Coordinates of C-alpha atoms (C1' of nucleotides) in Angstrom, one line a residue:
Chain L
M423 CA -27.7 185.3 -5.6
L424 CA -28.5 182.8 -2.7
A425 CA -30.2 180.8 -4.8
K426 CA -27.2 180.4 -6.7
A427 CA -24.9 179.7 -3.9
K428 CA -27.3 176.9 -2.6
K429 CA -26.8 175.3 -6.2
D430 CA -23.1 176.0 -5.5
L431 CA -23.7 173.6 -2.5
L432 CA -25.5 170.9 -3.9
E433 CA -24.3 170.3 -7.7
G434 CA -20.8 171.4 -7.0
N435 CA -19.4 175.1 -8.2
P436 CA -17.1 173.6 -11.6
L437 CA -14.7 176.2 -11.6
V438 CA -13.7 176.0 -8.3
L439 CA -12.1 172.4 -7.6
D440 CA -13.7 171.0 -4.1
D441 CA -11.3 169.6 -1.5
Q442 CA -10.9 166.4 -2.4
E443 CA -10.0 167.3 -6.0
K444 CA -7.5 169.9 -4.9
E445 CA -5.8 167.9 -2.7
L446 CA -5.2 165.9 -5.6
V447 CA -3.4 168.6 -6.7
R448 CA -1.8 169.8 -3.9
E449 CA 0.1 166.6 -3.7
T450 CA 1.3 166.5 -7.0
G451 CA 2.0 170.0 -7.6
V452 CA 4.8 172.2 -5.7
T453 CA 2.9 175.4 -3.6
V454 CA 5.2 179.1 -5.0
N455 CA 4.0 182.6 -3.5
Y456 CA 4.6 185.3 -6.6
P457 CA 3.6 188.9 -5.6
K458 CA 1.0 191.6 -6.0
G459 CA 2.1 193.1 -10.3
Q460 CA 4.1 189.3 -10.5
I461 CA 3.7 188.0 -14.4
I462 CA 2.6 184.1 -13.1
F463 CA 2.9 183.7 -18.1
A464 CA 3.3 185.6 -20.6
A465 CA 1.2 185.0 -24.0
E466 CA 4.5 182.9 -27.2
E467 CA 6.1 180.8 -23.6
I468 CA 5.4 177.3 -23.6
A469 CA 2.9 176.1 -21.8
D470 CA 4.2 173.0 -19.4
R471 CA 2.2 173.3 -16.4
V472 CA -0.9 174.4 -14.9
Y473 CA -2.2 176.4 -11.5
L474 CA -4.0 176.0 -8.8
I475 CA -4.8 179.2 -7.0
E476 CA -4.6 178.7 -3.5
K477 CA -4.9 182.9 -2.6
G478 CA -5.2 185.7 -4.0
W479 CA -6.4 186.9 -7.5
V480 CA -5.3 186.6 -10.5
R481 CA -5.6 188.3 -13.5
I482 CA -6.4 186.4 -17.9
Y483 CA -5.3 189.2 -21.0
R484 CA -3.5 189.3 -24.3
L485 CA -2.0 192.4 -25.0
S486 CA -3.7 194.0 -28.1
S487 CA -1.0 195.5 -31.1
E488 CA -1.2 199.0 -29.7
G489 CA -0.5 197.6 -26.3
R490 CA -3.3 197.3 -24.4
E491 CA -3.9 194.9 -22.2
V492 CA -7.7 193.2 -23.1
T493 CA -9.2 190.9 -20.7
V494 CA -10.1 188.1 -22.1
G495 CA -10.5 185.4 -19.4
S496 CA -11.8 187.4 -16.8
I497 CA -10.3 187.3 -13.1
R498 CA -10.1 184.1 -10.9
N499 CA -9.9 183.1 -8.2
P500 CA -8.8 180.8 -5.1
G501 CA -10.3 177.5 -5.3
E502 CA -9.8 177.7 -9.9
M503 CA -7.0 176.3 -11.6
M504 CA -5.3 178.1 -14.7
G505 CA -3.5 177.9 -18.2
L506 CA -5.3 174.3 -18.3
A507 CA -6.1 175.9 -21.9
E508 CA -3.3 176.0 -23.5
T509 CA -1.9 172.9 -21.5
L510 CA -4.2 170.6 -22.8
Y511 CA -4.3 172.0 -26.0
H512 CA -1.9 174.1 -28.0
G513 CA 2.5 174.4 -26.7
R514 CA 2.2 178.3 -26.2
R515 CA 0.5 181.0 -23.9
T516 CA -1.3 183.0 -26.1
C517 CA -2.1 185.5 -23.2
F518 CA -0.6 186.5 -20.3
A519 CA -1.5 185.8 -16.5
G520 CA -1.0 188.9 -14.3
A521 CA -1.1 188.6 -9.7
I522 CA -4.1 191.1 -9.1
S523 CA -2.5 190.9 -5.6
D524 CA -0.2 188.3 -3.2
V525 CA -0.7 184.9 -4.7
T526 CA 0.0 181.8 -3.7
L527 CA -0.1 179.0 -6.0
V528 CA 0.3 174.9 -6.7
V529 CA 1.7 174.2 -9.7
V530 CA 2.1 171.4 -11.3
T531 CA 3.6 170.5 -15.2
K532 CA 2.0 169.2 -17.6
R533 CA 3.4 165.8 -17.2
D534 CA 2.3 165.3 -14.3
F535 CA -0.5 166.5 -14.8
L536 CA -1.7 164.7 -17.3
D537 CA -1.0 161.2 -15.5
L538 CA -2.6 162.5 -12.7
L539 CA -6.2 163.4 -15.1
T540 CA -5.7 159.0 -15.8
E541 CA -5.2 157.9 -12.9
E542 CA -7.8 159.9 -11.7
H543 CA -10.9 159.8 -14.2
E544 CA -13.3 162.1 -12.6
L545 CA -10.8 164.7 -11.8
S546 CA -11.0 164.7 -16.0
L547 CA -14.2 164.8 -15.9
K548 CA -13.9 167.4 -13.3
V549 CA -11.5 170.1 -15.5
A550 CA -13.9 168.1 -18.8
K551 CA -17.1 170.1 -16.9
L552 CA -14.5 173.9 -16.3
L553 CA -13.7 174.3 -19.5
A554 CA -17.7 174.2 -20.7
A555 CA -18.2 176.3 -18.4
R556 CA -15.1 178.5 -19.2
M557 CA -16.3 178.2 -22.2
R558 CA -20.4 179.4 -21.9
E559 CA -18.5 182.5 -20.2
A560 CA -16.1 183.5 -23.0
E561 CA -19.3 183.3 -25.2
A562 CA -22.4 184.7 -23.2
M563 CA -19.1 187.4 -23.2
V564 CA -18.9 187.5 -27.3
H565 CA -22.6 187.2 -26.8
E566 CA -22.7 190.6 -24.4
L567 CA -19.9 192.8 -26.7
V568 CA -22.2 192.5 -29.8
C569 CA -25.4 193.1 -28.4
W570 CA -25.4 196.0 -25.9
Q571 CA -23.8 199.2 -25.1
V572 CA -21.0 200.1 -22.7
P573 CA -23.4 201.5 -19.6
G574 CA -24.7 198.0 -18.9
R575 CA -21.7 195.7 -19.8
L576 CA -19.9 197.3 -16.6
A577 CA -23.0 197.7 -15.2
L578 CA -22.6 194.0 -15.2
L579 CA -19.3 193.3 -15.2
L580 CA -19.8 195.4 -11.3
L581 CA -22.5 193.3 -10.4
K582 CA -20.1 190.1 -11.7
I583 CA -17.5 190.2 -9.7
S584 CA -19.7 191.1 -6.7
E585 CA -21.1 188.7 -6.7
R586 CA -17.5 186.0 -7.3
C587 CA -15.9 187.8 -5.0
G588 CA -17.3 190.3 -3.6
I589 CA -17.1 191.1 0.0
P590 CA -20.7 191.7 1.5
E591 CA -21.6 194.5 4.0
S592 CA -24.8 195.9 6.3
D593 CA -24.6 198.2 3.3
G594 CA -24.4 196.5 -0.1
V595 CA -21.4 194.8 -0.9
T596 CA -17.6 196.0 -2.0
I597 CA -15.2 195.7 -4.1
K598 CA -11.7 194.6 -2.2
L599 CA -10.1 194.3 -5.7
R600 CA -7.9 197.9 -6.5
L601 CA -8.7 197.9 -10.1
T602 CA -8.4 201.1 -11.9
H603 CA -10.0 202.7 -14.9
E604 CA -7.6 201.4 -17.3
D605 CA -8.3 197.5 -15.3
I606 CA -11.9 197.8 -16.0
A607 CA -11.5 199.3 -19.8
G608 CA -10.0 197.0 -21.1
M609 CA -12.6 194.3 -19.6
I610 CA -15.9 195.5 -21.6
G611 CA -14.3 196.7 -24.5
T612 CA -14.4 201.0 -23.6
T613 CA -12.1 203.5 -23.2
R614 CA -10.8 205.1 -19.9
Q615 CA -12.4 208.5 -19.7
T616 CA -16.0 206.4 -20.6
V617 CA -15.6 203.8 -17.0
T618 CA -14.9 207.4 -15.9
S619 CA -17.1 208.9 -16.7
L620 CA -19.9 206.0 -16.3
L621 CA -18.4 205.1 -12.9
N622 CA -19.4 208.7 -11.8
T623 CA -23.2 208.6 -13.3
F624 CA -23.8 205.6 -11.1
K625 CA -22.4 206.6 -8.6
R626 CA -24.4 209.9 -8.4
E627 CA -27.9 207.7 -9.6
K628 CA -26.2 206.0 -5.4
S629 CA -26.3 202.7 -7.0
I630 CA -22.1 202.8 -6.2
E631 CA -20.1 204.6 -3.7
F632 CA -16.0 204.1 -4.2
Q633 CA -14.0 203.9 -0.8
G634 CA -10.9 204.8 -1.8
R635 CA -10.0 202.5 -4.7
E636 CA -12.8 199.3 -3.4
I637 CA -16.0 199.9 -5.5
K638 CA -19.4 199.2 -3.4
I639 CA -22.1 198.3 -5.6
L640 CA -25.7 200.1 -2.5
D641 CA -27.9 199.5 -5.8
A642 CA -28.0 195.7 -7.8
K643 CA -31.1 196.4 -8.5
K644 CA -30.2 199.8 -9.8
L645 CA -27.3 198.7 -11.7
A646 CA -29.2 196.4 -13.5
S647 CA -31.3 198.1 -14.3
W648 CA -28.7 199.8 -16.8
I649 CA -28.4 195.7 -18.6
V650 CA -30.1 196.5 -22.1
Chain S
M803 CA -2.2 177.1 -45.0
L804 CA 0.1 173.7 -46.0
A805 CA 1.7 174.5 -42.7
K806 CA -1.3 174.7 -40.6
A807 CA -2.6 171.0 -43.0
K808 CA 0.6 168.5 -41.9
K809 CA 0.7 170.1 -38.4
D810 CA -3.5 169.2 -38.1
L811 CA -1.9 165.5 -39.8
L812 CA 0.0 165.3 -37.1
E813 CA -0.6 166.0 -34.5
G814 CA -3.7 166.0 -35.2
N815 CA -7.0 168.6 -35.6
P816 CA -7.8 168.8 -31.5
L817 CA -11.5 170.7 -32.9
V818 CA -12.3 166.7 -35.0
L819 CA -12.1 164.0 -34.0
D820 CA -10.2 160.8 -35.7
D821 CA -12.1 157.8 -37.1
Q822 CA -11.6 155.9 -34.0
E823 CA -12.8 158.8 -32.4
K824 CA -15.8 159.0 -34.1
E825 CA -16.7 154.9 -34.2
L826 CA -17.0 155.2 -30.6
V827 CA -19.0 157.5 -31.1
R828 CA -21.1 156.0 -33.6
E829 CA -21.3 153.1 -31.4
T830 CA -23.0 154.6 -28.6
G831 CA -25.3 156.8 -30.7
V832 CA -28.1 156.7 -33.5
T833 CA -27.8 158.6 -37.0
V834 CA -30.7 161.0 -37.9
N835 CA -31.0 163.2 -40.7
Y836 CA -32.3 167.6 -40.3
P837 CA -33.0 169.1 -44.0
K838 CA -31.8 172.8 -44.2
G839 CA -33.3 175.2 -41.6
Q840 CA -34.1 172.8 -38.6
I841 CA -33.5 174.1 -34.9
I842 CA -31.7 171.4 -33.2
F843 CA -32.0 172.3 -30.1
A844 CA -32.8 175.3 -29.4
A845 CA -32.6 177.5 -26.4
E846 CA -33.2 177.2 -22.3
E847 CA -34.3 173.2 -23.6
I848 CA -32.6 169.8 -20.9
A849 CA -29.3 169.5 -22.3
D850 CA -29.4 165.2 -21.8
R851 CA -27.3 165.1 -25.1
V852 CA -24.6 165.6 -27.4
Y853 CA -23.9 165.4 -30.8
L854 CA -21.5 164.2 -33.2
I855 CA -22.3 165.8 -37.3
E856 CA -21.6 163.9 -39.8
K857 CA -22.5 165.3 -42.6
G858 CA -23.4 169.1 -43.3
W859 CA -22.5 172.1 -41.3
V860 CA -24.1 174.1 -38.1
R861 CA -24.5 177.3 -36.9
I862 CA -24.9 177.7 -32.6
Y863 CA -26.1 180.9 -31.7
R864 CA -28.2 182.9 -29.3
L865 CA -30.9 185.7 -29.5
S866 CA -30.0 188.7 -28.0
S867 CA -33.7 190.6 -26.4
E868 CA -34.7 192.0 -29.9
G869 CA -34.7 189.1 -31.1
R870 CA -31.2 189.4 -33.4
E871 CA -29.1 185.6 -33.9
V872 CA -26.1 186.1 -32.8
T873 CA -23.4 184.0 -34.1
V874 CA -21.0 182.8 -30.9
G875 CA -19.8 179.0 -31.1
S876 CA -18.9 179.8 -35.1
I877 CA -19.8 177.0 -37.4
R878 CA -19.6 173.8 -36.9
N879 CA -17.9 170.8 -39.1
P880 CA -18.4 167.5 -40.0
G881 CA -16.1 165.3 -38.0
E882 CA -16.5 168.2 -35.1
M883 CA -19.3 167.2 -32.0
M884 CA -21.6 169.7 -30.5
G885 CA -23.6 170.4 -27.4
L886 CA -21.4 168.7 -25.3
A887 CA -20.4 173.0 -23.1
E888 CA -24.1 172.7 -21.6
T889 CA -24.5 169.0 -21.7
L890 CA -21.5 168.5 -19.5
Y891 CA -22.2 171.0 -16.9
H892 CA -25.5 172.4 -16.5
G893 CA -28.5 171.1 -17.4
R894 CA -30.1 173.5 -20.3
R895 CA -29.1 175.0 -23.5
T896 CA -28.6 178.5 -23.3
C897 CA -28.0 178.5 -27.1
F898 CA -29.0 177.5 -30.5
A899 CA -28.2 175.5 -33.1
G900 CA -29.2 175.8 -36.2
A901 CA -28.5 173.2 -39.6
I902 CA -27.8 175.3 -42.6
S903 CA -27.7 172.9 -44.8
D904 CA -28.7 169.4 -44.9
V905 CA -26.8 167.4 -42.1
T906 CA -26.2 164.0 -41.0
L907 CA -26.1 164.0 -37.0
V908 CA -24.8 161.2 -34.7
V909 CA -26.7 161.5 -31.3
V910 CA -26.1 160.2 -28.2
T911 CA -27.6 160.1 -24.7
K912 CA -25.8 162.4 -21.6
R913 CA -26.1 159.2 -20.0
D914 CA -24.9 157.4 -23.0
F915 CA -21.6 159.9 -23.1
L916 CA -21.0 160.2 -19.5
D917 CA -20.9 156.2 -19.2
L918 CA -17.8 156.8 -22.8
L919 CA -16.3 159.1 -21.3
T920 CA -15.7 156.6 -18.3
E921 CA -14.6 153.7 -20.1
E922 CA -12.1 155.4 -22.8
H923 CA -10.1 158.3 -21.5
E924 CA -9.0 158.6 -24.5
L925 CA -12.0 160.1 -25.5
S926 CA -12.1 162.3 -22.4
L927 CA -9.2 163.5 -22.7
K928 CA -9.6 164.6 -25.7
V929 CA -12.9 165.9 -25.6
A930 CA -10.8 167.9 -22.7
K931 CA -8.5 169.9 -25.1
L932 CA -11.8 170.2 -27.4
L933 CA -13.2 172.3 -25.2
A934 CA -9.9 173.8 -24.4
A935 CA -9.3 174.6 -28.2
R936 CA -13.0 176.6 -28.1
M937 CA -12.3 178.5 -25.2
R938 CA -9.5 180.2 -26.9
E939 CA -10.9 180.5 -29.8
A940 CA -14.2 182.0 -27.7
E941 CA -11.5 183.9 -26.1
A942 CA -9.5 185.5 -30.0
M943 CA -13.0 186.4 -31.2
V944 CA -13.2 188.2 -27.1
H945 CA -10.0 190.4 -28.4
E946 CA -10.9 190.4 -32.1
L947 CA -14.1 192.7 -30.9
V948 CA -12.7 194.4 -28.8
C949 CA -9.5 195.8 -30.4
W950 CA -10.5 195.7 -34.3
Q951 CA -13.1 197.5 -36.0
V952 CA -15.4 196.3 -38.5
P953 CA -13.6 195.5 -41.9
G954 CA -11.0 194.2 -39.9
R955 CA -13.6 191.5 -37.8
L956 CA -15.1 190.6 -41.1
A957 CA -11.5 190.1 -43.8
L958 CA -10.6 187.9 -40.9
L959 CA -14.3 186.4 -40.5
L960 CA -13.9 185.2 -44.5
L961 CA -10.3 184.1 -44.0
K962 CA -11.4 181.3 -41.1
I963 CA -14.5 180.0 -42.7
S964 CA -12.7 179.5 -45.8
E965 CA -9.3 178.2 -44.2
R966 CA -12.6 175.6 -41.8
C967 CA -14.8 174.5 -44.7
G968 CA -13.8 176.6 -48.3
I969 CA -13.3 174.6 -51.2
P970 CA -9.6 175.7 -53.5
E971 CA -10.2 176.1 -57.1
S972 CA -7.3 177.4 -59.8
D973 CA -8.1 181.7 -59.0
G974 CA -9.1 181.1 -55.3
V975 CA -11.1 180.0 -52.4
T976 CA -14.7 179.2 -52.8
I977 CA -17.1 180.0 -49.6
K978 CA -20.0 176.8 -49.8
L979 CA -21.6 178.5 -47.6
R980 CA -24.5 180.6 -48.2
L981 CA -24.9 182.7 -46.3
T982 CA -27.0 185.9 -46.3
H983 CA -25.7 189.4 -44.8
E984 CA -27.6 189.4 -41.8
D985 CA -26.4 186.3 -40.8
I986 CA -22.8 187.6 -41.2
A987 CA -23.3 190.7 -39.7
G988 CA -24.2 188.8 -36.0
M989 CA -21.1 186.6 -36.2
I990 CA -18.4 189.6 -36.6
G991 CA -20.7 191.9 -34.2
T992 CA -22.3 194.6 -36.8
T993 CA -25.2 194.6 -39.4
R994 CA -26.1 193.9 -42.6
Q995 CA -26.3 197.1 -44.6
T996 CA -22.5 197.9 -43.2
V997 CA -21.6 194.2 -44.4
T998 CA -23.1 195.5 -47.9
S999 CA -21.3 198.1 -48.4
L1000 CA -17.7 196.6 -46.8
L1001 CA -18.4 192.8 -48.6
N1002 CA -19.1 195.3 -51.9
T1003 CA -15.8 197.5 -51.0
F1004 CA -13.6 194.1 -50.7
K1005 CA -15.0 192.9 -54.0
R1006 CA -14.3 196.4 -56.0
E1007 CA -10.3 196.0 -54.7
K1008 CA -11.0 192.3 -56.6
S1009 CA -10.2 190.9 -53.0
I1010 CA -12.9 188.6 -53.4
E1011 CA -15.8 187.9 -55.9
F1012 CA -19.6 186.8 -55.5
Q1013 CA -21.0 183.0 -57.6
G1014 CA -24.8 183.7 -56.5
R1015 CA -24.1 183.3 -53.1
E1016 CA -21.1 182.0 -52.3
I1017 CA -18.4 184.1 -52.1
K1018 CA -15.4 183.5 -52.9
I1019 CA -11.1 185.0 -52.7
L1020 CA -9.4 185.4 -55.0
D1021 CA -5.6 187.4 -52.3
A1022 CA -6.6 187.0 -48.8
K1023 CA -3.2 188.6 -49.3
K1024 CA -5.0 191.7 -49.9
L1025 CA -7.8 191.1 -47.2
A1026 CA -5.7 189.7 -44.7
S1027 CA -4.2 193.4 -44.4
W1028 CA -7.8 195.0 -43.5
I1029 CA -7.1 194.0 -40.4
V1030 CA -6.2 196.1 -38.0
Chain E
dT1419 C1' 9.4 215.8 2.8
dC1420 C1' 9.6 217.2 -1.8
dA1421 C1' 9.2 215.2 -6.6
dT1422 C1' 8.0 212.1 -9.9
dC1423 C1' 4.1 209.5 -10.9
dA1424 C1' 0.2 206.3 -11.9
dG1425 C1' -4.5 207.0 -11.6
dT1426 C1' -9.0 210.2 -12.0
dG1427 C1' -12.4 214.0 -13.2
dT1428 C1' -13.6 216.7 -17.6
dC1429 C1' -14.3 218.8 -21.7
dG1430 C1' -15.3 219.0 -26.9
dG1431 C1' -14.6 217.6 -31.6
dC1432 C1' -14.7 213.8 -34.7
dC1433 C1' -15.2 209.3 -36.5
dA1434 C1' -16.9 204.7 -37.5
dT1435 C1' -20.7 202.2 -37.0
dC1436 C1' -25.7 202.0 -36.9
dC1437 C1' -31.0 203.3 -37.9
dG1438 C1' -34.5 204.5 -40.8
dA1439 C1' -36.0 204.5 -45.5
dC1440 C1' -36.5 203.3 -49.9
dA1441 C1' -35.4 201.0 -54.7
dT1442 C1' -34.1 196.7 -56.9
dT1443 C1' -32.8 192.1 -57.2
dA1444 C1' -33.4 186.9 -55.7
dT1445 C1' -35.8 183.5 -54.7
dT1446 C1' -40.1 180.6 -52.8
dT1447 C1' -43.9 179.6 -53.3
dT1448 C1' -49.1 178.2 -54.9
Chain F
dA118 C1' -45.8 182.3 -64.5
dA119 C1' -47.2 185.2 -61.3
dA120 C1' -47.6 186.7 -56.4
dA121 C1' -44.9 186.6 -52.1
dT122 C1' -41.5 187.2 -49.6
dA123 C1' -36.9 187.3 -48.7
dA124 C1' -31.9 189.4 -49.0
dT125 C1' -29.6 193.0 -51.7
dG126 C1' -27.8 198.0 -52.5
dT127 C1' -28.1 202.4 -51.0
dC128 C1' -28.4 206.7 -49.4
dG129 C1' -28.3 210.6 -45.7
dG130 C1' -28.8 211.7 -40.3
dA131 C1' -28.3 211.1 -35.8
dT132 C1' -24.8 209.5 -32.3
dG133 C1' -22.3 207.0 -29.1
dG134 C1' -18.3 206.4 -27.8
dC135 C1' -12.8 207.7 -29.2
dC136 C1' -9.6 210.1 -28.3
dG137 C1' -6.6 213.3 -27.3
dA138 C1' -5.6 217.4 -24.1
dC139 C1' -5.1 219.6 -20.4
dA140 C1' -6.0 219.3 -14.7
dC141 C1' -6.4 218.1 -10.8
dT142 C1' -5.6 213.8 -6.3
dG143 C1' -2.9 210.6 -4.9
dA144 C1' 0.4 207.0 -3.8
dT145 C1' 5.7 205.7 -4.0
dG146 C1' 10.4 206.7 -3.3
dA147 C1' 14.6 208.7 -3.3

DNA sequence: TCATCAGTGTCGGCCATCCGACATTATTTT
DNA sequence: AAAATAATGTCGGATGGCCGACACTGATGA
């Protein structure tokens, strides 16, 4: 994990913009606040703007025919952009973006964003790299869904989230996102009940611990052993 | 389907390059032939080149821990590029590319490709669009794996393949790719046996028909009714 | 402060799909 | 053309995880 942090510093984490890039986006767009729970965009809407997340977390999900929320695009962190793929490519949103916490965003119209990309090659290359990174993430997800069973997928999800937005503490890493078991089920393709019972299995073997609705990873090694 | 073809013409199919774009790539790279069955690149290799497919089909897959080939990135058609995401983003391949048929490719080194992107904004925007389109495809795949059962996934796969590279005939559309049931299983996350029996179910209800190892779609409507 | 509702815990029946096994039929290879 | 290999067809048993049901607990709000 340290090695990863170091690498991100050296090469630049492709998922988040650096300060200079953020500044370019800020100059082009306007800053907006959304309260927790708010839907930022919805499927079928015209995709005429992109967003930079300044503060908070956003979940990208689709609605299944039975009304289940399926998180297909993971959770977006501060410093990341969202709404890119649909705005660049097609006219309409295919998914929903919902604020998990209170969120501050910079909103940029499609027109302005395309102009910005044309002026700043560097940024346009960055966008390509960013999409490339997301692509590989999505492909990895497909691979996991096909090859692994539910316990492994849940264990990996916890590890991924903790790595990406966990708060390190003396005896572990706490995940401050207050996700419900239903939310989690929608991220790994299973049911709420299965998540509940599996989390308790992990708790019983002391890999994790609950603090209200927050989850603390106590033993990442033991958790990881569920994978495969 | 006609509507789609028309739309591709008007807006430009984002997955395939247009003649002008192809010409740019050809000028920058060299043309190479691979026989059917050949592996074009493998996981862990350094990703220092990108490819434009001139002729033939290429399958992008990963290897599971038990050695199963899982097609995570669908099948790439003539006119599409491949090897983009890994070359742009990270240093190494995460997947394999195998020639399904005899294949002709234009190979471009990473260095030359990046230079080309810097010179030609248009192309660099196209690459971003292309990755965006693939992203959405991968996300759709995740959604399908999570929400649908095997029969629906198989039916949709057949329809997607037939739309993308099927040969229309008087009484249906023939898929000339000679995929084995094992290959198909790896594309929709199931087992070989399940594919065999499901294909026979589809055959019995006359939605499809076999011609050697080629599959002809006779009744797309009936097939589609398996979805969901 | 009580009522309501969202989220959690747990159980047992059920079913889609997996998995091994084996026979049969194509397709290569020599 | 024969032998070897790869691909298909089909069957039953085993099972992971879905689904409904219901009790419990902790939030939120009037």
